[in-house]
Tab-separated table of C-alpha atoms in Angstrom:
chain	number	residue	atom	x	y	z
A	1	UNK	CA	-13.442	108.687	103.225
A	2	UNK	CA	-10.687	110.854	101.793
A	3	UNK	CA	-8.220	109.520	103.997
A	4	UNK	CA	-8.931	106.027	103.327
A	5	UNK	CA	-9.151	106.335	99.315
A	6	UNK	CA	-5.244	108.456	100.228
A	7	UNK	CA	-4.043	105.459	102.407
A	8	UNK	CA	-5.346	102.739	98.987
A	9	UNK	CA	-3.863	104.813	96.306
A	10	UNK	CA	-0.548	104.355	98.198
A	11	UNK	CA	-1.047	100.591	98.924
A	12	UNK	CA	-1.370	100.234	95.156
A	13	UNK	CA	1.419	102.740	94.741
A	14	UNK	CA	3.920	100.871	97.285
A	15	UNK	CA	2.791	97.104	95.608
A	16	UNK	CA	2.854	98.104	91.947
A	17	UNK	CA	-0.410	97.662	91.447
A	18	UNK	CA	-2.654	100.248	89.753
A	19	UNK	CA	-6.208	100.686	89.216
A	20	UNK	CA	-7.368	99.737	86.186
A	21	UNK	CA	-10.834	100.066	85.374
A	22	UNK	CA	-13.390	97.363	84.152
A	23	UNK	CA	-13.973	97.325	80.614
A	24	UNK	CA	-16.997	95.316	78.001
A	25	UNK	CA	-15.263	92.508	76.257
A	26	UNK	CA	-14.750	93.807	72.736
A	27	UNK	CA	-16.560	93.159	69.870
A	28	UNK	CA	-16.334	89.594	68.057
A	29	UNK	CA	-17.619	89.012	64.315
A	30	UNK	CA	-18.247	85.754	63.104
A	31	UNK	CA	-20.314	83.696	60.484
A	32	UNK	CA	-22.102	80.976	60.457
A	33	UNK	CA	-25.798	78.925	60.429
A	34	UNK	CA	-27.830	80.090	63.618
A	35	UNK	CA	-30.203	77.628	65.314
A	36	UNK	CA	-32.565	78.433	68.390
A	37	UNK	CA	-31.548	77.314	71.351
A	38	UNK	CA	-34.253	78.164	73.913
A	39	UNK	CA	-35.979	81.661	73.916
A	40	UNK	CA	-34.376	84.480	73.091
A	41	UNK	CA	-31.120	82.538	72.355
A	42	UNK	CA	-29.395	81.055	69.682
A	43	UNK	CA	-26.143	78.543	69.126
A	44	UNK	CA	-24.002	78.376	66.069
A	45	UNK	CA	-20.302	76.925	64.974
A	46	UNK	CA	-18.539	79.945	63.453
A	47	UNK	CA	-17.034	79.017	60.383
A	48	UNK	CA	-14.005	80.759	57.623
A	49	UNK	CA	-16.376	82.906	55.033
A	50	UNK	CA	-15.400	84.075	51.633
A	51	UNK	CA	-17.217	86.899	49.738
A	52	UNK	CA	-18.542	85.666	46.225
A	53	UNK	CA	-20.615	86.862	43.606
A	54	UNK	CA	-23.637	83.911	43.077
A	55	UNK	CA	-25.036	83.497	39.646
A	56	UNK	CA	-27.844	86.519	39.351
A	57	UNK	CA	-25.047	89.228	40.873
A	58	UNK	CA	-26.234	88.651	44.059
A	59	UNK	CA	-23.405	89.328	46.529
A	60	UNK	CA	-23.243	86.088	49.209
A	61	UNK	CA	-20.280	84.033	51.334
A	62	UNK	CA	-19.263	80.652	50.988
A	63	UNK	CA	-18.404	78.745	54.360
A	64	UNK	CA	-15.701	76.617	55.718
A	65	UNK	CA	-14.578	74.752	58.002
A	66	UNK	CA	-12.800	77.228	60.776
A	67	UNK	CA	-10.070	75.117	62.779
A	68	UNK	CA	-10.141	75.000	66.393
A	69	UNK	CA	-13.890	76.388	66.578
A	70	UNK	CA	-16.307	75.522	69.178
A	71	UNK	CA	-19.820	75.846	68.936
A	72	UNK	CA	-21.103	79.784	70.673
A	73	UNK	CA	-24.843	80.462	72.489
A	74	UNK	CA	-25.550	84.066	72.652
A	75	UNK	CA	-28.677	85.680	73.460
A	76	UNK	CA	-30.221	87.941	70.556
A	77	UNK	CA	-33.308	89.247	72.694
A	78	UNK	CA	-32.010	92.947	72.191
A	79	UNK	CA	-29.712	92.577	68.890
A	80	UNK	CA	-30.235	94.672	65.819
A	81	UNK	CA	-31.744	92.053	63.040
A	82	UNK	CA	-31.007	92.722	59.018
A	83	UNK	CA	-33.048	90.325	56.914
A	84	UNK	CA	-32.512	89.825	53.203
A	85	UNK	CA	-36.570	90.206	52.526
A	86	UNK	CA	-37.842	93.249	51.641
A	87	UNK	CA	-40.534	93.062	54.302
A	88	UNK	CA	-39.219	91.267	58.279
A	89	UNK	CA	-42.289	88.622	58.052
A	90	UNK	CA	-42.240	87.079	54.584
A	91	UNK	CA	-41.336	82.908	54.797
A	92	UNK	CA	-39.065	83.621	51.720
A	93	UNK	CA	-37.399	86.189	49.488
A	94	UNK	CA	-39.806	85.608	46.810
A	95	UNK	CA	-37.425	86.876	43.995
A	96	UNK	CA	-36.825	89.973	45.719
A	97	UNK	CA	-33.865	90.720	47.606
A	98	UNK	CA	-32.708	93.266	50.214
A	99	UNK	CA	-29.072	92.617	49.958
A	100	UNK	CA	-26.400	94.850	50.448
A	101	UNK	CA	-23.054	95.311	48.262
A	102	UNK	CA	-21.131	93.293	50.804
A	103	UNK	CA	-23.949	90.383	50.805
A	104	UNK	CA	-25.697	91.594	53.971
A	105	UNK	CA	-29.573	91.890	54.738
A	106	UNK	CA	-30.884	95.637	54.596
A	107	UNK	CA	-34.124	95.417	56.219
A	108	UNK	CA	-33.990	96.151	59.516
A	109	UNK	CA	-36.335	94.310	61.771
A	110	UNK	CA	-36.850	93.555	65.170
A	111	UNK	CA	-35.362	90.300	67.476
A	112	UNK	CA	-38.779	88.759	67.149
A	113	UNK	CA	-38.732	88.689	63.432
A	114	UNK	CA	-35.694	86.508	63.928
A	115	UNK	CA	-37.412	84.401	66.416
A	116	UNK	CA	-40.126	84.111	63.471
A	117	UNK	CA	-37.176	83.061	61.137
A	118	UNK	CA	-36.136	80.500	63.281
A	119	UNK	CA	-39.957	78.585	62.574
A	120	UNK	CA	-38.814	77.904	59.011
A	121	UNK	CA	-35.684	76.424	60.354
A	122	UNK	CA	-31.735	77.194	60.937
A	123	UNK	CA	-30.374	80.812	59.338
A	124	UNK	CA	-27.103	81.627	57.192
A	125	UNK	CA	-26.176	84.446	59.299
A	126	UNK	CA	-23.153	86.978	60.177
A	127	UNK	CA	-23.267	87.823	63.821
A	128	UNK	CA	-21.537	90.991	66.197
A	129	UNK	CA	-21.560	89.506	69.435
A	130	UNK	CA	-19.885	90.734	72.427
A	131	UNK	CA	-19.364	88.370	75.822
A	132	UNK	CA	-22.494	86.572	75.269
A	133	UNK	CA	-25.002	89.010	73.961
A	134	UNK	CA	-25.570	89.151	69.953
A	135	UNK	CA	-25.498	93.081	68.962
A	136	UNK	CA	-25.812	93.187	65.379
A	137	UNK	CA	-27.269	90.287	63.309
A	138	UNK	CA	-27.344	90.358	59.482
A	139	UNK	CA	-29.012	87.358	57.714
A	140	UNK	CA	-26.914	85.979	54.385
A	141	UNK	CA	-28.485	84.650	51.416
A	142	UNK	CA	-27.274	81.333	51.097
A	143	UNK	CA	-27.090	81.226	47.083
A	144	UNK	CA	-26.385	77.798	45.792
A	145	UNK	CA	-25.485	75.374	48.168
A	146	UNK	CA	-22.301	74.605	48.125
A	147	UNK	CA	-22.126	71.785	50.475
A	148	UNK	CA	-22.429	68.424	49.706
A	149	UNK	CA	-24.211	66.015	52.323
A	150	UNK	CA	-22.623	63.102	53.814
A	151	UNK	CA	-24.576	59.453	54.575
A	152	UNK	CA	-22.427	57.279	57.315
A	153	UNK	CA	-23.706	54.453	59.670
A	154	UNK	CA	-22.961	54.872	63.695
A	155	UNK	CA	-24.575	55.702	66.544
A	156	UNK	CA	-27.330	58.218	67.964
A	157	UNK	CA	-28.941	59.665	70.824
A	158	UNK	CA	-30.820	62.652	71.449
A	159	UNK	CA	-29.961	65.622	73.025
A	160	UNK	CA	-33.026	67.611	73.440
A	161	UNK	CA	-35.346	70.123	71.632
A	162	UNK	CA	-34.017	73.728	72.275
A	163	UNK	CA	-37.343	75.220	70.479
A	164	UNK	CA	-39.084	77.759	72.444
A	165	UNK	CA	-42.260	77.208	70.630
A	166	UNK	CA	-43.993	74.427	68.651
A	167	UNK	CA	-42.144	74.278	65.777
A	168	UNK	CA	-39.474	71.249	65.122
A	169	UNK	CA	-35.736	71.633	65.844
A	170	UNK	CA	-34.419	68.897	67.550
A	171	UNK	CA	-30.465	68.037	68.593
A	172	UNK	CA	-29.241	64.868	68.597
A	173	UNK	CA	-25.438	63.830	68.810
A	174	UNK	CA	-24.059	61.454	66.103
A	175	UNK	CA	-20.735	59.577	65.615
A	176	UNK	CA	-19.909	58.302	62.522
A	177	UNK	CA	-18.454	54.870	62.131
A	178	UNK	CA	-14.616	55.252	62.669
A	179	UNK	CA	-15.468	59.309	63.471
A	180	UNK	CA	-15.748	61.459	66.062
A	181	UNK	CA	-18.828	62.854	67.884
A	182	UNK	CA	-21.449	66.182	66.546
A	183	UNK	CA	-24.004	67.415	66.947
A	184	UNK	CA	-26.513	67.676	64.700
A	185	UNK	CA	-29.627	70.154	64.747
A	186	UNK	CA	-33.068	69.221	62.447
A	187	UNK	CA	-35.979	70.716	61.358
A	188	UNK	CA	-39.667	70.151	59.921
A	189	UNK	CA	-37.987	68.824	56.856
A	190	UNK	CA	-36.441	66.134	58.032
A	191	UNK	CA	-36.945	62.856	56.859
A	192	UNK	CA	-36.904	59.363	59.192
A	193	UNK	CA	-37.368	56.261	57.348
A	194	UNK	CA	-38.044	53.127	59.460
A	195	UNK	CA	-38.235	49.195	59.797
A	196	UNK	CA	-41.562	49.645	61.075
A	197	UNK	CA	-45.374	50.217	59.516
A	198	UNK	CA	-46.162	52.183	63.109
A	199	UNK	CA	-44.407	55.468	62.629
A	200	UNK	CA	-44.246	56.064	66.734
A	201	UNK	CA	-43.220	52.798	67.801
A	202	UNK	CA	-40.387	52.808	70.149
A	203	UNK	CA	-37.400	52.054	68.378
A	204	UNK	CA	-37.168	48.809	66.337
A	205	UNK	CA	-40.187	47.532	68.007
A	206	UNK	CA	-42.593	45.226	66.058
A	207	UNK	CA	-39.706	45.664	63.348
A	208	UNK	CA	-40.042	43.528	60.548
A	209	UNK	CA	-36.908	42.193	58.336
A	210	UNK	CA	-38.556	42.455	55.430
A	211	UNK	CA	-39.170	46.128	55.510
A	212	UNK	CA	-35.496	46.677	55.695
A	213	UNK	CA	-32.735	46.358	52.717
A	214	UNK	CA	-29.653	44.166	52.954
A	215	UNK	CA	-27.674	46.895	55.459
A	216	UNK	CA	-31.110	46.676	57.997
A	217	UNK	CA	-31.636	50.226	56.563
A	218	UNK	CA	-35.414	50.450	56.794
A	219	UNK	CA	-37.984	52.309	54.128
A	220	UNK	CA	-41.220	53.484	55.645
A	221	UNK	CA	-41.378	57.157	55.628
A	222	UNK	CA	-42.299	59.197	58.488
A	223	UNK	CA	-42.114	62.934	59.433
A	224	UNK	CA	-39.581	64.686	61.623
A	225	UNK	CA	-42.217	65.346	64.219
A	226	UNK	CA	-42.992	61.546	64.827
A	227	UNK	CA	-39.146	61.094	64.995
A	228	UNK	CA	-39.045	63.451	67.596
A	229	UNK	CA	-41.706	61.411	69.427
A	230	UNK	CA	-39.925	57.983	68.997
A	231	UNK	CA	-36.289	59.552	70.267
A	232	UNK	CA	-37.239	61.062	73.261
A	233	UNK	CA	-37.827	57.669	74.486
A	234	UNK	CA	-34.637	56.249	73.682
A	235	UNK	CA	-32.788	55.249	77.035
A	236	UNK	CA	-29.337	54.331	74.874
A	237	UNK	CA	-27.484	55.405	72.143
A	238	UNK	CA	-28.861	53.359	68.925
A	239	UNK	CA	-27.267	52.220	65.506
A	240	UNK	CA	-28.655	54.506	62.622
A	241	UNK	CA	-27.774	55.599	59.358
A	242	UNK	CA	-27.707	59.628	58.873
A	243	UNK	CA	-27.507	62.241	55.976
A	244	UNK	CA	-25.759	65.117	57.528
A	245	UNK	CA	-24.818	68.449	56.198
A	246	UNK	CA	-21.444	69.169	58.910
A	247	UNK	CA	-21.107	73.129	57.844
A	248	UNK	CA	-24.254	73.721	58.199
A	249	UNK	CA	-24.301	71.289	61.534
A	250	UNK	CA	-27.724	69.713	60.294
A	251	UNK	CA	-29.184	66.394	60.172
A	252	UNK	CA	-30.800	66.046	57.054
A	253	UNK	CA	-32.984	62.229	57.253
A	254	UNK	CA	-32.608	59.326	59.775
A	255	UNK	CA	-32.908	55.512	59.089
A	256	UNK	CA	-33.615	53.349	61.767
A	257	UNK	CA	-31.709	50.443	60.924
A	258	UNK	CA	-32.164	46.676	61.725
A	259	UNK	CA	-29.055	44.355	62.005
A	260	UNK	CA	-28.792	40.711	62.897
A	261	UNK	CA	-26.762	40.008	65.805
């Protein structure tokens, strides 16, 4: 065994080469909304973030767009989780805040309580992730929102619901007349407004005109979990109308919409 480990060191020696030994891809840090993406896991766009001070002194970060990023799925199953509650379950901060001087949560909790956090819907977060493991994740208070939705017509399909539970978070990927493609995640509190009294009717079946506005854009209200329903069956991209918030990589309401040929 000697003699053969000799007769390598001097084939790398004669070529070279030299050993180098394997090493963990170094630590990444980056910002951004988290959404689940299966159990255990979670995807997110990182995006620029600036430090500010919000209106009660609370320290927080303001996103931006971050050129050239693409969107990252790590798995958080054995990451270190920071909320900004003072206790890991409570739905809301409830005018108490565990913030840190740099605008990070300071309650340390467990991967699950994230996996909790992800029920109420997508999380302002800033991530240590190495490879694709999630190490360190501390959640951000997102202040006053600072990001104005956009409305646009174009066209829709879904992608698939990445929950690991029963709670709502659909993806669906939406181009924007004259844009490119995105996709969009959405939660319980999304709105779809239709051009048909029968909230899970297939789309634009038993639509009637007269429902709908002069742009086709229908009006009956229905809940995020009966759009889910109706766009799983949808065999083709469809024409809809869409509030979107693009930092935060959310689809805020759906209209079905009804044109005339």
């Amino acid at each position: 065994m000697r003699l053969l480990a000799s007769i390598a060191g001097l084939v790398l020696i004669s070529t070279g080469l030299t050993a180098v030994p394997a090493q963990a891809s170094s630590p990444k840090v980056a910002y951004g909304w988290a959404w689940p993406d299966g159990k255990g896991k979670l995807r997110f766009v990182p995006r620029a973030a600036k430090p500010i001070t919000a209106y009660n002194g609370l320290k927080t970060y303001r996103l931006n767009p971050l050129a050239g990023a693409k969107e990252i799925r790590l798995d958080y199953s054995s990451a270190s989780f920071y909320r900004t509650t003072v206790t890991c379950g409570a739905k809301d901060n409830g005018g108490k805040y565990a913030i840190s001087a740099k605008g990070l949560g300071k309650t340390a909790c467990a991967s699950a309580d994230l996996a909790f956090v992800f029920t109420l819907g997508p999380t302002l977060v800033r991530i240590v992730y190495a490879g694709t493991k999630a190490t360190t994740i501390h959640q951000l208070w997102p202040g006053i929102a600072t990001e104005r939705p956009k409305a646009a017509f174009g066209t829709l399909r879904y992608l698939g619901d990445r929950t690991p539970d029963s709670s709502i978070s659909g993806v669906v990927i939406f181009t924007p007349e004259g844009g490119r493609p995105m996709k969009l995640g959405y939660d319980w509190m999304a709105g779809f407004n239709r051009v048909t009294e029968a909230c899970n009717a297939d789309w634009l079946t038993r639509s009637d005109p007269r429902i709908a506005d002069e742009e086709g854009v229908g009006s009956i209200a229905c809940n995020a979990r009966q759009m889910t329903a109706v766009l799983k069956r949808l065999k083709h991209p469809v024409l809809a109308k869409v509030d979107y918030s693009p930092l935060r990589g959310s689809m805020n309401q759906l209209w079905e919409v009804r044109r005339e040929a």
